[in-house]
XYZ file of C-alpha atoms in Angstrom:
467
model
C 15.127 -30.827 -44.269
C 13.665 -27.402 -45.167
C 9.927 -26.866 -45.202
C 8.553 -24.093 -47.373
C 5.789 -22.132 -45.681
C 3.467 -19.789 -47.523
C 1.947 -16.536 -46.334
C -1.270 -18.474 -45.779
C 0.450 -20.479 -43.031
C 1.571 -17.289 -41.267
C -1.950 -15.879 -41.462
C -3.367 -19.173 -40.230
C -1.188 -19.099 -37.108
C -2.018 -15.461 -36.333
C -5.772 -15.801 -36.884
C -6.356 -19.084 -35.067
C -6.339 -20.112 -31.408
C -3.087 -20.086 -29.463
C -3.812 -23.585 -28.131
C -0.990 -25.801 -29.346
C 0.659 -22.906 -31.180
C 4.139 -23.692 -29.876
C 4.068 -27.090 -31.535
C 3.047 -25.503 -34.837
C 5.729 -22.834 -34.564
C 8.484 -25.406 -34.086
C 7.656 -26.831 -37.497
C 8.174 -23.465 -39.192
C 11.323 -21.834 -40.484
C 12.716 -19.074 -38.196
C 12.040 -16.469 -40.885
C 8.357 -17.412 -40.833
C 8.281 -17.268 -37.038
C 9.770 -13.767 -37.226
C 7.041 -12.783 -39.662
C 4.405 -14.196 -37.319
C 5.773 -12.166 -34.387
C 5.700 -8.948 -36.434
C 2.233 -9.666 -37.825
C 0.864 -10.475 -34.378
C 2.292 -7.216 -33.011
C 0.573 -5.223 -35.765
C -2.647 -7.122 -35.085
C -2.435 -6.204 -31.401
C -2.161 -2.511 -32.303
C -5.173 -2.844 -34.624
C -7.273 -4.582 -31.983
C -6.188 -2.084 -29.334
C -7.479 0.773 -31.491
C -10.763 -1.081 -32.048
C -11.166 -1.657 -28.307
C -10.534 2.007 -27.462
C -13.065 3.091 -30.095
C -15.655 0.556 -28.915
C -15.289 1.584 -25.267
C -15.575 5.272 -26.165
C -18.688 4.584 -28.250
C -20.260 2.857 -25.232
C -19.317 5.861 -23.115
C -21.227 8.141 -25.473
C -24.122 5.732 -25.969
C -24.356 3.330 -22.992
C -27.058 0.732 -22.577
C -28.571 -0.498 -19.318
C -25.791 -3.022 -18.701
C -23.037 -0.430 -18.964
C -24.989 2.060 -16.857
C -24.882 -0.402 -13.958
C -21.172 0.349 -13.525
C -19.250 3.414 -12.443
C -17.950 4.176 -15.884
C -17.312 2.221 -19.057
C -13.786 1.382 -17.945
C -15.077 -0.435 -14.882
C -17.641 -2.272 -17.005
C -14.833 -3.452 -19.313
C -12.705 -4.632 -16.406
C -15.610 -6.565 -14.905
C -16.182 -8.437 -18.156
C -12.549 -9.131 -19.028
C -9.353 -10.043 -17.209
C -8.238 -6.397 -17.175
C -7.683 -4.463 -13.967
C -10.079 -1.599 -13.251
C -7.239 0.910 -13.578
C -6.442 -0.415 -17.066
C -10.084 -0.240 -18.110
C -10.278 3.359 -16.960
C -7.121 4.256 -18.882
C -8.683 2.803 -22.049
C -11.865 4.817 -21.521
C -9.864 7.962 -20.733
C -7.801 7.692 -23.918
C -10.910 7.176 -26.043
C -12.491 10.282 -24.564
C -9.320 12.349 -25.029
C -8.842 11.308 -28.663
C -12.139 12.985 -29.591
C -10.414 16.361 -29.279
C -7.356 15.370 -31.302
C -8.393 13.706 -34.586
C -4.828 13.739 -35.958
C -3.636 11.613 -33.045
C -6.713 9.415 -33.351
C -6.070 8.775 -37.070
C -2.489 7.679 -36.469
C -3.535 5.510 -33.533
C -6.328 3.858 -35.547
C -3.907 3.233 -38.423
C -1.658 1.196 -36.128
C 1.221 3.680 -36.314
C 1.009 4.622 -32.629
C 1.018 2.477 -29.503
C -1.452 2.971 -26.677
C 1.236 4.304 -24.320
C 2.635 6.752 -26.876
C -0.821 8.001 -27.780
C -1.522 8.628 -24.085
C 1.746 10.589 -23.697
C 1.071 12.805 -26.709
C -2.533 13.428 -25.671
C -1.379 14.370 -22.164
C 1.046 16.932 -23.627
C -1.607 18.398 -25.930
C -4.184 18.582 -23.135
C -1.780 20.360 -20.776
C 0.850 22.119 -22.901
C 3.483 24.386 -21.329
C 1.823 27.570 -20.156
C 4.263 29.723 -22.125
C 3.474 27.950 -25.415
C 1.214 29.954 -27.770
C -1.858 28.226 -29.171
C -0.508 28.530 -32.700
C 2.451 26.293 -31.794
C 0.294 23.338 -30.702
C -0.136 21.774 -34.202
C 3.623 21.973 -34.779
C 4.357 20.328 -31.411
C 1.716 17.662 -31.985
C 3.145 16.721 -35.397
C 6.665 16.668 -33.972
C 5.637 14.226 -31.256
C 3.681 12.061 -33.714
C 6.790 11.806 -35.893
C 8.933 10.887 -32.886
C 6.459 8.173 -31.851
C 5.988 6.533 -35.265
C 8.055 3.831 -36.911
C 9.854 0.776 -35.597
C 12.629 2.922 -34.107
C 10.238 4.826 -31.858
C 10.800 4.281 -28.154
C 9.230 5.758 -25.061
C 12.568 7.287 -24.073
C 12.852 9.017 -27.473
C 9.294 10.352 -27.199
C 9.837 11.622 -23.671
C 13.029 13.313 -24.829
C 11.083 15.090 -27.568
C 8.496 16.196 -24.991
C 11.279 17.513 -22.746
C 12.778 19.509 -25.632
C 9.416 21.121 -26.393
C 8.851 21.915 -22.726
C 12.281 23.557 -22.633
C 11.518 25.598 -25.744
C 8.436 27.051 -24.071
C 9.881 27.028 -20.597
C 7.958 28.968 -17.946
C 8.221 29.372 -14.223
C 6.157 26.214 -13.762
C 8.188 22.996 -13.610
C 7.487 20.378 -16.294
C 5.534 17.299 -15.174
C 8.721 15.235 -14.912
C 10.091 17.724 -12.349
C 6.904 18.732 -10.550
C 7.338 17.476 -7.000
C 3.773 18.543 -6.124
C 2.572 15.543 -8.125
C 4.585 13.083 -6.065
C 2.522 10.354 -4.428
C 3.310 7.275 -2.382
C 0.422 5.089 -1.298
C 1.169 2.399 1.284
C -1.748 0.254 2.410
C -1.805 -2.972 4.434
C -3.714 -5.772 2.725
C -6.163 -8.204 4.279
C -3.586 -11.014 4.308
C -1.055 -9.046 6.348
C 1.100 -7.784 3.502
C 1.658 -4.244 2.211
C 0.783 -2.854 -1.220
C 2.942 0.055 -2.415
C 2.158 2.369 -5.303
C 4.081 5.540 -6.090
C 4.500 8.310 -8.628
C 7.622 10.489 -8.313
C 9.349 13.262 -10.177
C 12.360 12.377 -12.293
C 14.953 13.423 -9.722
C 13.401 11.417 -6.917
C 12.981 8.494 -9.285
C 16.627 8.722 -10.243
C 17.716 8.684 -6.612
C 15.507 5.699 -5.918
C 16.724 3.741 -8.933
C 20.339 4.618 -8.152
C 19.912 3.485 -4.549
C 18.330 0.206 -5.632
C 20.638 -0.462 -8.586
C 23.533 -2.152 -6.808
C 21.305 -3.879 -4.259
C 19.043 -5.370 -6.950
C 21.753 -6.797 -9.190
C 21.558 -10.566 -9.823
C 23.702 -12.379 -7.285
C 25.021 -15.818 -8.269
C 24.818 -18.565 -5.697
C 27.931 -19.905 -3.981
C 28.165 -22.714 -6.523
C 28.104 -20.207 -9.383
C 24.558 -20.883 -10.566
C 22.690 -17.795 -11.802
C 20.346 -15.827 -9.567
C 16.891 -17.317 -10.128
C 14.975 -14.393 -8.647
C 12.908 -12.390 -11.150
C 13.571 -8.662 -11.432
C 10.516 -7.743 -9.349
C 11.699 -9.967 -6.488
C 15.209 -8.543 -6.642
C 13.789 -5.012 -6.489
C 11.653 -5.914 -3.465
C 14.654 -7.480 -1.713
C 16.716 -4.387 -2.534
C 14.047 -2.086 -1.087
C 13.946 -4.111 2.146
C 17.744 -3.957 2.423
C 17.751 -0.212 1.697
C 15.215 0.439 4.463
C 17.131 -1.793 6.872
C 20.405 0.037 6.252
C 18.755 3.427 6.628
C 17.120 2.552 9.929
C 20.308 1.004 11.283
C 22.689 3.811 10.371
C 20.928 7.079 9.527
C 19.957 9.973 11.770
C 16.283 9.217 11.277
C 14.843 11.780 13.672
C 11.886 11.236 15.955
C 8.602 9.538 15.032
C 5.996 9.672 17.781
C 8.664 9.978 20.490
C 10.916 7.252 19.121
C 13.343 6.768 16.284
C 11.355 4.945 13.601
C 12.340 1.312 13.376
C 10.731 -2.095 13.528
C 8.827 -2.347 16.816
C 7.358 -5.630 18.016
C 5.579 -6.195 21.335
C 5.361 -9.668 22.865
C 5.026 -11.186 26.309
C 8.384 -12.105 27.812
C 7.257 -15.654 28.563
C 6.142 -16.119 24.969
C 9.414 -14.736 23.661
C 11.412 -17.057 25.875
C 9.442 -20.238 25.254
C 7.132 -21.463 22.554
C 6.250 -25.123 22.221
C 5.672 -25.179 18.473
C 8.876 -23.272 17.701
C 11.069 -25.391 19.953
C 13.217 -27.895 18.101
C 14.395 -31.315 19.163
C 18.008 -32.423 19.354
C 17.870 -33.683 15.749
C 16.729 -30.267 14.486
C 13.157 -31.274 13.711
C 10.050 -29.502 14.959
C 7.935 -31.596 17.339
C 4.258 -32.021 16.520
C 1.997 -31.532 19.556
C -0.197 -34.413 20.530
C -3.231 -34.716 22.768
C -0.968 -36.052 25.534
C 1.042 -32.812 25.535
C -1.764 -30.312 25.865
C -5.307 -31.092 24.695
C -6.135 -27.394 24.583
C -3.599 -26.857 21.831
C -5.556 -29.143 19.539
C -9.025 -27.883 20.411
C -9.099 -24.099 19.978
C -12.484 -22.435 19.939
C -12.168 -20.317 16.804
C -15.424 -18.525 17.575
C -13.764 -17.276 20.766
C -10.317 -16.759 19.307
C -9.781 -13.258 20.692
C -10.061 -14.688 24.218
C -7.210 -17.155 23.731
C -3.862 -16.407 25.335
C -2.131 -16.461 21.968
C 1.650 -16.223 22.064
C 2.183 -13.926 19.081
C 3.931 -10.616 18.574
C 2.193 -7.354 17.750
C 3.511 -4.626 15.428
C 2.103 -1.079 15.806
C 1.580 -0.666 12.046
C 0.823 -4.153 10.772
C -0.655 -5.997 13.760
C 0.039 -9.680 14.535
C 3.420 -11.275 13.878
C 4.142 -14.963 14.353
C 6.153 -15.855 17.438
C 8.724 -17.616 15.254
C 9.424 -14.452 13.299
C 9.379 -12.394 16.509
C 11.985 -14.639 18.100
C 14.180 -14.357 15.005
C 14.002 -10.541 15.167
C 14.781 -10.698 18.898
C 18.132 -12.316 18.122
C 19.456 -8.864 17.131
C 17.430 -6.066 18.701
C 17.254 -3.389 21.350
C 15.028 -4.938 24.035
C 12.855 -2.747 26.272
C 11.061 -4.242 29.263
C 7.649 -2.979 30.401
C 6.294 -4.232 33.729
C 2.559 -4.980 33.641
C 0.033 -5.687 36.340
C -2.423 -8.595 36.347
C -4.713 -6.683 33.977
C -1.997 -6.007 31.424
C -1.606 -2.323 32.362
C 1.961 -0.946 32.623
C 3.220 0.148 36.035
C 4.626 3.655 36.465
C 6.541 5.489 39.210
C 7.593 8.779 37.549
C 4.845 11.340 38.408
C 6.855 14.557 38.676
C 7.486 15.307 34.984
C 5.109 17.137 32.674
C 6.388 15.632 29.415
C 5.997 11.941 28.766
C 9.336 10.163 28.814
C 10.457 7.718 26.150
C 10.015 4.869 28.618
C 6.474 5.988 29.434
C 5.592 6.257 25.772
C 6.902 2.748 25.193
C 4.650 1.567 28.016
C 1.666 3.487 26.568
C 2.202 1.840 23.182
C 2.354 -1.552 24.869
C -0.954 -0.830 26.611
C -3.028 1.123 24.055
C -1.491 -0.166 20.781
C -2.362 3.184 19.165
C -5.221 5.643 19.597
C -7.349 4.298 22.459
C -10.549 6.079 21.378
C -13.340 3.534 20.657
C -13.127 2.255 17.112
C -10.030 4.262 16.098
C -7.219 2.300 14.431
C -4.619 5.083 14.251
C -1.098 3.691 14.741
C 1.084 4.741 17.716
C 3.437 6.931 15.639
C 0.531 9.269 14.847
C -0.728 9.681 18.409
C -0.184 12.131 21.276
C 0.076 11.289 24.958
C -2.973 12.978 26.500
C -3.279 13.865 30.192
C -6.720 12.699 31.324
C -6.586 15.293 34.125
C -4.723 18.256 32.683
C -1.233 18.921 34.035
C -2.169 22.544 34.769
C -4.961 21.270 37.037
C -2.702 18.980 39.012
C -2.814 15.935 36.750
C 0.366 13.876 37.219
C 2.347 12.348 34.373
C 1.705 8.754 35.364
C 0.273 5.840 33.437
C -3.126 6.082 35.139
C -3.441 9.676 33.904
C -2.156 9.126 30.350
C -3.747 7.768 27.203
C -2.695 7.694 23.547
C -4.979 9.676 21.228
C -4.675 10.546 17.554
C -4.718 14.230 16.671
C -8.429 14.120 15.731
C -9.567 12.544 18.996
C -7.064 14.566 21.023
C -8.727 17.697 19.636
C -12.126 16.193 20.406
C -11.137 15.684 24.049
C -10.261 19.381 24.265
C -13.734 20.274 22.962
C -13.497 20.376 19.204
C -15.076 23.562 17.729
C -18.672 22.924 16.684
C -18.952 19.722 18.731
C -21.700 20.241 21.303
C -21.109 17.179 23.438
C -17.993 16.295 25.390
C -16.416 12.922 25.898
C -14.853 12.019 29.221
C -12.063 9.571 29.950
C -11.917 7.642 33.191
C -9.256 5.181 34.214
C -10.883 1.959 35.343
C -9.920 -0.234 38.238
C -8.157 -2.379 35.668
C -5.826 0.607 34.911
C -7.165 0.835 31.370
C -8.888 3.908 29.860
C -12.672 3.941 29.535
C -14.494 6.518 27.412
C -17.769 8.123 28.542
C -19.792 9.484 25.583
C -21.947 12.618 25.794
C -25.728 12.175 26.237
C -26.344 13.017 22.590
C -24.545 9.810 21.614
C -25.477 7.588 24.542
C -28.343 8.784 26.793
C -27.392 6.137 29.380
C -23.933 7.701 29.664
C -22.343 4.256 29.998
C -18.597 3.818 29.481
C -17.219 2.400 26.265
C -14.105 0.296 26.112
C -12.519 -1.191 23.017
C -9.865 -3.648 24.175
C -6.499 -3.561 22.437
C -5.099 -6.823 20.992
C -4.311 -9.379 23.659
C -6.738 -7.971 26.256
C -9.746 -10.073 27.226
C -12.715 -8.144 25.743
C -15.170 -9.651 28.216
C -13.362 -8.693 31.406
C -15.842 -5.806 31.661
C -18.964 -4.976 29.690
C -18.517 -2.701 26.746
C -21.115 -0.454 25.241
C -20.278 -0.565 21.564
C -17.537 -1.326 19.050
C -18.964 0.924 16.335
C -16.493 3.274 14.660
C -17.497 6.888 15.325
């Protein structure tokens, strides 16, 4: 049975709430649903232009509520479900369109998407240096024509921009080839993961996409069912595999005295045995009870850093579960470091000036990075510092070595303009203690910031404040 739907029904669907819209759409003819999709898309463009104009008007004439935020874009993000970066992009486009009324008119008319408007504005704001001013209107109109109509695509617009950049080619590389703009931001998150954000030139991007292409292809399961992973997950898996292959096979060079790879430190006894990870004969994981070990069920979480926790430690990312550590240990290069009762590595190689790879491994196991109070610099970015200089008879032994980042290493050698001087003394526990100058601590008491796994109350510490 065919149901005839009028234009009023299409308008009704577009203008009303989306709650229950799928049920209403199923009752419509496919031609009407197509019309609804096209109408909704045009409505989105119209509303996008209104939002950009409204945000820009608030930028020019803010009230007290908007002035409470660091920009109109941040105000918008805090009152909507937009990200702050998106809000700032909206505010930036509104501000830029003031200088280009022709682009603004086409954007307001719904003939230009937000992304295409931003691309054209970026070209007009920073045209090729060899392009004369008189050519700008021609280039602008050419790009507007390339970006208008249902056949307009971002690839087509970028191609038009590339052609114009080639026409007015100068010694400066175009933005798509400017390697000075390349950025890669890698930051650990609070929950132990890593956030990655990058911006690369076209060539680097091509190499990256080519390297990931085969590794990120959908892989059917053994029974032939399709790969259920979304594209983003496949890309992440491909990146992990790419890094793993590189580290396993490439001539990676030296990073802080070692070839860069995955490094995990863990006590040998914890690696060999862990109650919660042990499995029974039937393959199940036993649940500890009070009869096994009451202490396992009654941890003092206010004193957690004093517990003898059997976990791994990664130089970059910190704690790693013992289960994951044991899995990694199934296929690894294992280095042993002998420690004394205080957790300090033992050393018997005093006659060399340069720190050996084995000594550096021991230093990383002890200091976990820069040992200066409050510094969280990772081991790969540290130097092995002689507490008593080699030229003055200081031996290259563990009790005369400490890991310091370049900033604090310079500070120890009397940084220019720094009036005071820190001292380092090796304690009876074979761990480095830092003595601040009188200008920082008149009492001249030693400071010690314990690395992970070291009991912080074994000796008094002066402060844990980052300097």
